[in-house]
Amino acid sequence: MKKFSYLAAAVVLMFSSCGVALNQDAGTTATNTTGNILGGILGAATDGNTLGNILGNVLGTNKVSASGLVGTWKYSQPGCAFTSENALAQAGGEVAATEIKNKLKSQYSKLGIKSSNTYIQFNSDKTFTAKIDGTPWSGTYTFNESKQQVVMKGLLLNLTGYTKQNTNGISILFESSKLLTLIQTISAASGNSTLSTIGNISKNYSGLRMGFDMTK
């Protein structure tokens, strides 16, 4: 329990000192959103099972191989990760990710994103086909295995994302502004409160990438 209590305290300290703080210019909505998220983080940080999973997650990084990327990946739930290489920041980031995913899940649901209408198929010939919220998108892609960076170029837009190996599949993640561009372009859903909420979440965290957890 001492180790868990120390880590919980360290998480709080990390969020207050490493750029994961309230954005004072984001307005009342952003403040309320972040307050709720931080409340959830504090709750998760005192849970022994959650902390056990966190400690396991920061022991090593599982990368997606070029051959492992090939296939059809269907949306299963929101995905997010932090980019910090510091072990404590990663642990804090994983705690935050649990709450952020819950927030994103409700927003994705409002947009209509679900497993039946959102997928990406990466082909071995470096082409891809996709549907995001039922809207088709296709083109070519390149994958930098060492950086876990996938660059997708299509008629609708060009987009750079990042991959992460998960227990049940992979995550395809984007810088927050790129995720908003993807949703706005593909779903034609601009200027609504859902996008504002997603944007507010991204403004309040340093080094956050958001996107989709996907399974075959």
PDB file of C-alpha atoms in Angstrom:
ATOM      1  CA  MET A   1       0.000   0.000   0.000  1.00  0.00           C
ATOM      2  CA  LYS A   2       2.890   2.378   0.668  1.00  0.00           C
ATOM      3  CA  LYS A   3       4.100   1.904  -2.903  1.00  0.00           C
ATOM      4  CA  PHE A   4       0.609   2.556  -4.252  1.00  0.00           C
ATOM      5  CA  SER A   5       0.147   5.603  -2.038  1.00  0.00           C
ATOM      6  CA  TYR A   6       3.507   6.971  -3.148  1.00  0.00           C
ATOM      7  CA  LEU A   7       2.666   6.450  -6.810  1.00  0.00           C
ATOM      8  CA  ALA A   8      -0.725   8.092  -6.400  1.00  0.00           C
ATOM      9  CA  ALA A   9       0.937  11.106  -4.828  1.00  0.00           C
ATOM     10  CA  ALA A  10       3.580  11.136  -7.531  1.00  0.00           C
ATOM     11  CA  VAL A  11       0.893  11.110 -10.200  1.00  0.00           C
ATOM     12  CA  VAL A  12      -0.724  14.179  -8.687  1.00  0.00           C
ATOM     13  CA  LEU A  13       2.668  15.891  -8.463  1.00  0.00           C
ATOM     14  CA  MET A  14       3.445  14.985 -12.068  1.00  0.00           C
ATOM     15  CA  PHE A  15       0.189  16.472 -13.310  1.00  0.00           C
ATOM     16  CA  SER A  16       0.848  19.698 -11.453  1.00  0.00           C
ATOM     17  CA  SER A  17       4.479  20.051 -12.535  1.00  0.00           C
ATOM     18  CA  CYS A  18       4.792  18.515 -16.009  1.00  0.00           C
ATOM     19  CA  GLY A  19       2.302  20.526 -17.994  1.00  0.00           C
ATOM     20  CA  VAL A  20      -0.818  18.479 -17.271  1.00  0.00           C
ATOM     21  CA  ALA A  21      -2.835  21.296 -15.797  1.00  0.00           C
ATOM     22  CA  LEU A  22      -5.842  23.451 -16.370  1.00  0.00           C
ATOM     23  CA  ASN A  23      -5.723  25.712 -19.380  1.00  0.00           C
ATOM     24  CA  GLN A  24      -6.873  29.003 -17.915  1.00  0.00           C
ATOM     25  CA  ASP A  25      -7.882  30.367 -21.324  1.00  0.00           C
ATOM     26  CA  ALA A  26     -10.029  27.414 -22.348  1.00  0.00           C
ATOM     27  CA  GLY A  27     -13.141  28.704 -20.607  1.00  0.00           C
ATOM     28  CA  THR A  28     -15.671  27.244 -18.234  1.00  0.00           C
ATOM     29  CA  THR A  29     -16.378  24.119 -20.308  1.00  0.00           C
ATOM     30  CA  ALA A  30     -12.717  23.147 -20.434  1.00  0.00           C
ATOM     31  CA  THR A  31     -12.369  23.791 -16.687  1.00  0.00           C
ATOM     32  CA  ASN A  32     -15.313  21.563 -15.844  1.00  0.00           C
ATOM     33  CA  THR A  33     -14.165  18.844 -18.242  1.00  0.00           C
ATOM     34  CA  THR A  34     -10.665  18.813 -16.802  1.00  0.00           C
ATOM     35  CA  GLY A  35     -11.941  18.914 -13.247  1.00  0.00           C
ATOM     36  CA  ASN A  36     -14.027  15.816 -13.861  1.00  0.00           C
ATOM     37  CA  ILE A  37     -11.119  14.057 -15.533  1.00  0.00           C
ATOM     38  CA  LEU A  38      -8.708  14.862 -12.723  1.00  0.00           C
ATOM     39  CA  GLY A  39     -11.268  13.642 -10.215  1.00  0.00           C
ATOM     40  CA  GLY A  40     -11.428  10.338 -12.039  1.00  0.00           C
ATOM     41  CA  ILE A  41      -7.646  10.161 -12.168  1.00  0.00           C
ATOM     42  CA  LEU A  42      -7.353  10.549  -8.412  1.00  0.00           C
ATOM     43  CA  GLY A  43      -9.870   7.762  -7.932  1.00  0.00           C
ATOM     44  CA  ALA A  44      -8.040   5.460 -10.322  1.00  0.00           C
ATOM     45  CA  ALA A  45      -4.681   6.288  -8.780  1.00  0.00           C
ATOM     46  CA  THR A  46      -5.757   4.823  -5.425  1.00  0.00           C
ATOM     47  CA  ASP A  47      -6.986   1.547  -6.918  1.00  0.00           C
ATOM     48  CA  GLY A  48      -4.513  -1.311  -6.446  1.00  0.00           C
ATOM     49  CA  ASN A  49      -5.537  -3.229  -9.563  1.00  0.00           C
ATOM     50  CA  THR A  50      -5.241  -0.153 -11.750  1.00  0.00           C
ATOM     51  CA  LEU A  51      -1.807   0.649 -10.376  1.00  0.00           C
ATOM     52  CA  GLY A  52      -0.686  -2.929 -10.902  1.00  0.00           C
ATOM     53  CA  ASN A  53      -1.646  -2.674 -14.556  1.00  0.00           C
ATOM     54  CA  ILE A  54       0.100   0.680 -14.836  1.00  0.00           C
ATOM     55  CA  LEU A  55       3.343  -0.685 -13.440  1.00  0.00           C
ATOM     56  CA  GLY A  56       3.183  -3.553 -15.928  1.00  0.00           C
ATOM     57  CA  ASN A  57       2.526  -1.214 -18.822  1.00  0.00           C
ATOM     58  CA  VAL A  58       5.580   0.947 -18.190  1.00  0.00           C
ATOM     59  CA  LEU A  59       8.052  -1.904 -18.006  1.00  0.00           C
ATOM     60  CA  GLY A  60       8.436  -2.081 -21.790  1.00  0.00           C
ATOM     61  CA  THR A  61       7.011  -0.848 -25.058  1.00  0.00           C
ATOM     62  CA  ASN A  62       5.445  -3.264 -27.518  1.00  0.00           C
ATOM     63  CA  LYS A  63       5.848  -2.059 -31.076  1.00  0.00           C
ATOM     64  CA  VAL A  64       3.761  -2.887 -34.111  1.00  0.00           C
ATOM     65  CA  SER A  65       5.750  -4.548 -36.901  1.00  0.00           C
ATOM     66  CA  ALA A  66       5.321  -3.620 -40.553  1.00  0.00           C
ATOM     67  CA  SER A  67       3.883  -7.065 -41.290  1.00  0.00           C
ATOM     68  CA  GLY A  68       1.730  -6.922 -38.165  1.00  0.00           C
ATOM     69  CA  LEU A  69       0.133  -3.691 -39.332  1.00  0.00           C
ATOM     70  CA  VAL A  70      -1.240  -5.360 -42.484  1.00  0.00           C
ATOM     71  CA  GLY A  71      -4.858  -6.393 -42.174  1.00  0.00           C
ATOM     72  CA  THR A  72      -8.292  -4.985 -41.430  1.00  0.00           C
ATOM     73  CA  TRP A  73      -8.615  -3.217 -38.101  1.00  0.00           C
ATOM     74  CA  LYS A  74     -12.047  -2.390 -36.707  1.00  0.00           C
ATOM     75  CA  TYR A  75     -12.751   0.272 -34.116  1.00  0.00           C
ATOM     76  CA  SER A  76     -13.318  -1.154 -30.633  1.00  0.00           C
ATOM     77  CA  GLN A  77     -12.980   1.832 -28.297  1.00  0.00           C
ATOM     78  CA  PRO A  78     -11.253   5.219 -27.987  1.00  0.00           C
ATOM     79  CA  GLY A  79      -7.493   5.136 -27.685  1.00  0.00           C
ATOM     80  CA  CYS A  80      -5.002   7.564 -26.183  1.00  0.00           C
ATOM     81  CA  ALA A  81      -1.424   7.708 -24.953  1.00  0.00           C
ATOM     82  CA  PHE A  82       1.147  10.177 -23.711  1.00  0.00           C
ATOM     83  CA  THR A  83       4.491  10.737 -25.420  1.00  0.00           C
ATOM     84  CA  SER A  84       6.701  11.294 -22.370  1.00  0.00           C
ATOM     85  CA  GLU A  85       9.590   8.883 -21.983  1.00  0.00           C
ATOM     86  CA  ASN A  86       9.810   9.459 -18.256  1.00  0.00           C
ATOM     87  CA  ALA A  87       8.592   6.342 -16.418  1.00  0.00           C
ATOM     88  CA  LEU A  88       6.620   8.278 -13.830  1.00  0.00           C
ATOM     89  CA  ALA A  89       4.985  10.438 -16.507  1.00  0.00           C
ATOM     90  CA  GLN A  90       4.039   7.295 -18.425  1.00  0.00           C
ATOM     91  CA  ALA A  91       2.471   5.852 -15.282  1.00  0.00           C
ATOM     92  CA  GLY A  92       0.521   9.044 -14.720  1.00  0.00           C
ATOM     93  CA  GLY A  93      -0.399   9.112 -18.371  1.00  0.00           C
ATOM     94  CA  GLU A  94      -1.834   5.609 -18.224  1.00  0.00           C
ATOM     95  CA  VAL A  95      -3.979   6.589 -15.236  1.00  0.00           C
ATOM     96  CA  ALA A  96      -5.177   9.672 -17.099  1.00  0.00           C
ATOM     97  CA  ALA A  97      -5.809   7.571 -20.212  1.00  0.00           C
ATOM     98  CA  THR A  98      -8.450   5.532 -18.388  1.00  0.00           C
ATOM     99  CA  GLU A  99     -10.517   8.617 -17.657  1.00  0.00           C
ATOM    100  CA  ILE A 100      -9.854  10.278 -21.012  1.00  0.00           C
ATOM    101  CA  LYS A 101     -11.043   7.173 -22.845  1.00  0.00           C
ATOM    102  CA  ASN A 102     -14.296   7.313 -20.903  1.00  0.00           C
ATOM    103  CA  LYS A 103     -14.781  10.942 -21.943  1.00  0.00           C
ATOM    104  CA  LEU A 104     -13.940  10.195 -25.574  1.00  0.00           C
ATOM    105  CA  LYS A 105     -16.264   7.201 -25.647  1.00  0.00           C
ATOM    106  CA  SER A 106     -19.324   9.338 -25.017  1.00  0.00           C
ATOM    107  CA  GLN A 107     -18.211  11.907 -27.601  1.00  0.00           C
ATOM    108  CA  TYR A 108     -17.484   9.265 -30.250  1.00  0.00           C
ATOM    109  CA  SER A 109     -20.896   7.774 -29.577  1.00  0.00           C
ATOM    110  CA  LYS A 110     -22.528  11.140 -30.228  1.00  0.00           C
ATOM    111  CA  LEU A 111     -20.681  11.327 -33.546  1.00  0.00           C
ATOM    112  CA  GLY A 112     -21.906   7.844 -34.459  1.00  0.00           C
ATOM    113  CA  ILE A 113     -18.486   6.181 -34.524  1.00  0.00           C
ATOM    114  CA  LYS A 114     -18.785   2.437 -33.876  1.00  0.00           C
ATOM    115  CA  SER A 115     -17.217  -0.870 -34.903  1.00  0.00           C
ATOM    116  CA  SER A 116     -19.674  -1.437 -37.734  1.00  0.00           C
ATOM    117  CA  ASN A 117     -18.832   1.800 -39.553  1.00  0.00           C
ATOM    118  CA  THR A 118     -15.223   2.574 -38.627  1.00  0.00           C
ATOM    119  CA  TYR A 119     -12.226   0.535 -39.788  1.00  0.00           C
ATOM    120  CA  ILE A 120      -8.860   0.812 -41.532  1.00  0.00           C
ATOM    121  CA  GLN A 121      -7.483  -1.855 -43.849  1.00  0.00           C
ATOM    122  CA  PHE A 122      -3.735  -1.718 -44.461  1.00  0.00           C
ATOM    123  CA  ASN A 123      -2.674  -3.739 -47.498  1.00  0.00           C
ATOM    124  CA  SER A 124       0.770  -5.230 -48.159  1.00  0.00           C
ATOM    125  CA  ASP A 125       1.111  -3.133 -51.339  1.00  0.00           C
ATOM    126  CA  LYS A 126       1.111   0.048 -49.196  1.00  0.00           C
ATOM    127  CA  THR A 127      -2.450   1.030 -50.048  1.00  0.00           C
ATOM    128  CA  PHE A 128      -5.196   1.443 -47.507  1.00  0.00           C
ATOM    129  CA  THR A 129      -8.976   1.641 -47.464  1.00  0.00           C
ATOM    130  CA  ALA A 130     -10.970   2.935 -44.548  1.00  0.00           C
ATOM    131  CA  LYS A 131     -14.319   4.069 -43.293  1.00  0.00           C
ATOM    132  CA  ILE A 132     -14.630   6.595 -40.502  1.00  0.00           C
ATOM    133  CA  ASP A 133     -18.195   6.939 -39.265  1.00  0.00           C
ATOM    134  CA  GLY A 134     -19.252   5.230 -42.509  1.00  0.00           C
ATOM    135  CA  THR A 135     -17.479   7.703 -44.808  1.00  0.00           C
ATOM    136  CA  PRO A 136     -14.948   6.023 -47.159  1.00  0.00           C
ATOM    137  CA  TRP A 137     -11.323   7.110 -47.291  1.00  0.00           C
ATOM    138  CA  SER A 138      -8.534   5.462 -49.279  1.00  0.00           C
ATOM    139  CA  GLY A 139      -5.021   6.063 -50.556  1.00  0.00           C
ATOM    140  CA  THR A 140      -1.444   4.998 -49.901  1.00  0.00           C
ATOM    141  CA  TYR A 141       0.558   4.759 -46.706  1.00  0.00           C
ATOM    142  CA  THR A 142       4.118   4.491 -45.439  1.00  0.00           C
ATOM    143  CA  PHE A 143       5.106   3.021 -42.094  1.00  0.00           C
ATOM    144  CA  ASN A 144       8.240   3.896 -40.107  1.00  0.00           C
ATOM    145  CA  GLU A 145       8.607   0.931 -37.796  1.00  0.00           C
ATOM    146  CA  SER A 146      11.267   2.506 -35.574  1.00  0.00           C
ATOM    147  CA  LYS A 147       9.143   5.608 -34.956  1.00  0.00           C
ATOM    148  CA  GLN A 148       5.834   3.705 -35.094  1.00  0.00           C
ATOM    149  CA  GLN A 149       4.669   6.411 -37.475  1.00  0.00           C
ATOM    150  CA  VAL A 150       2.148   5.779 -40.233  1.00  0.00           C
ATOM    151  CA  VAL A 151       1.581   8.421 -42.909  1.00  0.00           C
ATOM    152  CA  MET A 152      -1.685   8.053 -44.834  1.00  0.00           C
ATOM    153  CA  LYS A 153      -2.230  10.010 -48.040  1.00  0.00           C
ATOM    154  CA  GLY A 154      -5.620  10.089 -49.730  1.00  0.00           C
ATOM    155  CA  LEU A 155      -7.902  12.284 -51.786  1.00  0.00           C
ATOM    156  CA  LEU A 156      -9.717  13.677 -48.760  1.00  0.00           C
ATOM    157  CA  LEU A 157      -6.672  14.433 -46.618  1.00  0.00           C
ATOM    158  CA  ASN A 158      -3.135  13.468 -45.680  1.00  0.00           C
ATOM    159  CA  LEU A 159      -2.636  12.405 -42.090  1.00  0.00           C
ATOM    160  CA  THR A 160       0.206  11.244 -39.853  1.00  0.00           C
ATOM    161  CA  GLY A 161      -0.614   8.850 -37.041  1.00  0.00           C
ATOM    162  CA  TYR A 162       1.197   6.654 -34.554  1.00  0.00           C
ATOM    163  CA  THR A 163       0.693   3.002 -33.664  1.00  0.00           C
ATOM    164  CA  LYS A 164       0.844   1.176 -30.364  1.00  0.00           C
ATOM    165  CA  GLN A 165       0.552  -2.559 -29.728  1.00  0.00           C
ATOM    166  CA  ASN A 166      -2.197  -3.542 -27.317  1.00  0.00           C
ATOM    167  CA  THR A 167      -3.238  -6.837 -25.783  1.00  0.00           C
ATOM    168  CA  ASN A 168      -6.211  -7.182 -28.131  1.00  0.00           C
ATOM    169  CA  GLY A 169      -4.883  -5.343 -31.182  1.00  0.00           C
ATOM    170  CA  ILE A 170      -3.394  -1.945 -31.904  1.00  0.00           C
ATOM    171  CA  SER A 171      -4.020   1.737 -31.293  1.00  0.00           C
ATOM    172  CA  ILE A 172      -3.894   4.266 -34.107  1.00  0.00           C
ATOM    173  CA  LEU A 173      -3.339   7.644 -32.510  1.00  0.00           C
ATOM    174  CA  PHE A 174      -2.996  11.216 -33.694  1.00  0.00           C
ATOM    175  CA  GLU A 175      -1.960  14.567 -32.367  1.00  0.00           C
ATOM    176  CA  SER A 176      -5.149  16.132 -31.086  1.00  0.00           C
ATOM    177  CA  SER A 177      -5.405  18.732 -33.846  1.00  0.00           C
ATOM    178  CA  LYS A 178      -4.986  16.009 -36.478  1.00  0.00           C
ATOM    179  CA  LEU A 179      -7.717  13.902 -34.891  1.00  0.00           C
ATOM    180  CA  LEU A 180     -10.081  16.860 -35.056  1.00  0.00           C
ATOM    181  CA  THR A 181      -9.122  17.404 -38.700  1.00  0.00           C
ATOM    182  CA  LEU A 182      -9.866  13.741 -39.444  1.00  0.00           C
ATOM    183  CA  ILE A 183     -13.268  13.852 -37.763  1.00  0.00           C
ATOM    184  CA  GLN A 184     -14.201  17.187 -39.324  1.00  0.00           C
ATOM    185  CA  THR A 185     -13.160  16.093 -42.814  1.00  0.00           C
ATOM    186  CA  ILE A 186     -14.455  12.540 -42.800  1.00  0.00           C
ATOM    187  CA  SER A 187     -17.603  13.005 -40.750  1.00  0.00           C
ATOM    188  CA  ALA A 188     -18.352  16.558 -41.884  1.00  0.00           C
ATOM    189  CA  ALA A 189     -19.069  17.313 -38.229  1.00  0.00           C
ATOM    190  CA  SER A 190     -17.658  20.774 -37.642  1.00  0.00           C
ATOM    191  CA  GLY A 191     -18.453  23.393 -35.058  1.00  0.00           C
ATOM    192  CA  ASN A 192     -20.569  21.265 -32.748  1.00  0.00           C
ATOM    193  CA  SER A 193     -20.272  20.770 -28.996  1.00  0.00           C
ATOM    194  CA  THR A 194     -18.854  17.269 -29.390  1.00  0.00           C
ATOM    195  CA  LEU A 195     -15.801  18.527 -31.260  1.00  0.00           C
ATOM    196  CA  SER A 196     -15.435  21.354 -28.754  1.00  0.00           C
ATOM    197  CA  THR A 197     -15.326  18.836 -25.914  1.00  0.00           C
ATOM    198  CA  ILE A 198     -12.704  16.715 -27.680  1.00  0.00           C
ATOM    199  CA  GLY A 199     -10.666  19.855 -28.317  1.00  0.00           C
ATOM    200  CA  ASN A 200     -10.907  20.901 -24.684  1.00  0.00           C
ATOM    201  CA  ILE A 201      -9.646  17.532 -23.501  1.00  0.00           C
ATOM    202  CA  SER A 202      -6.610  17.828 -25.758  1.00  0.00           C
ATOM    203  CA  LYS A 203      -5.794  21.357 -24.596  1.00  0.00           C
ATOM    204  CA  ASN A 204      -5.448  20.325 -20.999  1.00  0.00           C
ATOM    205  CA  TYR A 205      -2.759  17.679 -21.379  1.00  0.00           C
ATOM    206  CA  SER A 206       0.821  17.846 -22.538  1.00  0.00           C
ATOM    207  CA  GLY A 207       1.932  15.351 -25.179  1.00  0.00           C
ATOM    208  CA  LEU A 208      -1.446  13.672 -25.575  1.00  0.00           C
ATOM    209  CA  ARG A 209      -2.306  11.571 -28.621  1.00  0.00           C
ATOM    210  CA  MET A 210      -5.847  10.395 -29.199  1.00  0.00           C
ATOM    211  CA  GLY A 211      -7.543   8.099 -31.648  1.00  0.00           C
ATOM    212  CA  PHE A 212      -8.833   4.563 -31.835  1.00  0.00           C
ATOM    213  CA  ASP A 213      -8.141   1.193 -30.261  1.00  0.00           C
ATOM    214  CA  MET A 214      -8.699  -1.375 -32.997  1.00  0.00           C
ATOM    215  CA  THR A 215      -8.986  -5.148 -33.299  1.00  0.00           C
ATOM    216  CA  LYS A 216      -9.025  -7.574 -36.223  1.00  0.00           C
TER     217      LYS A 216
END
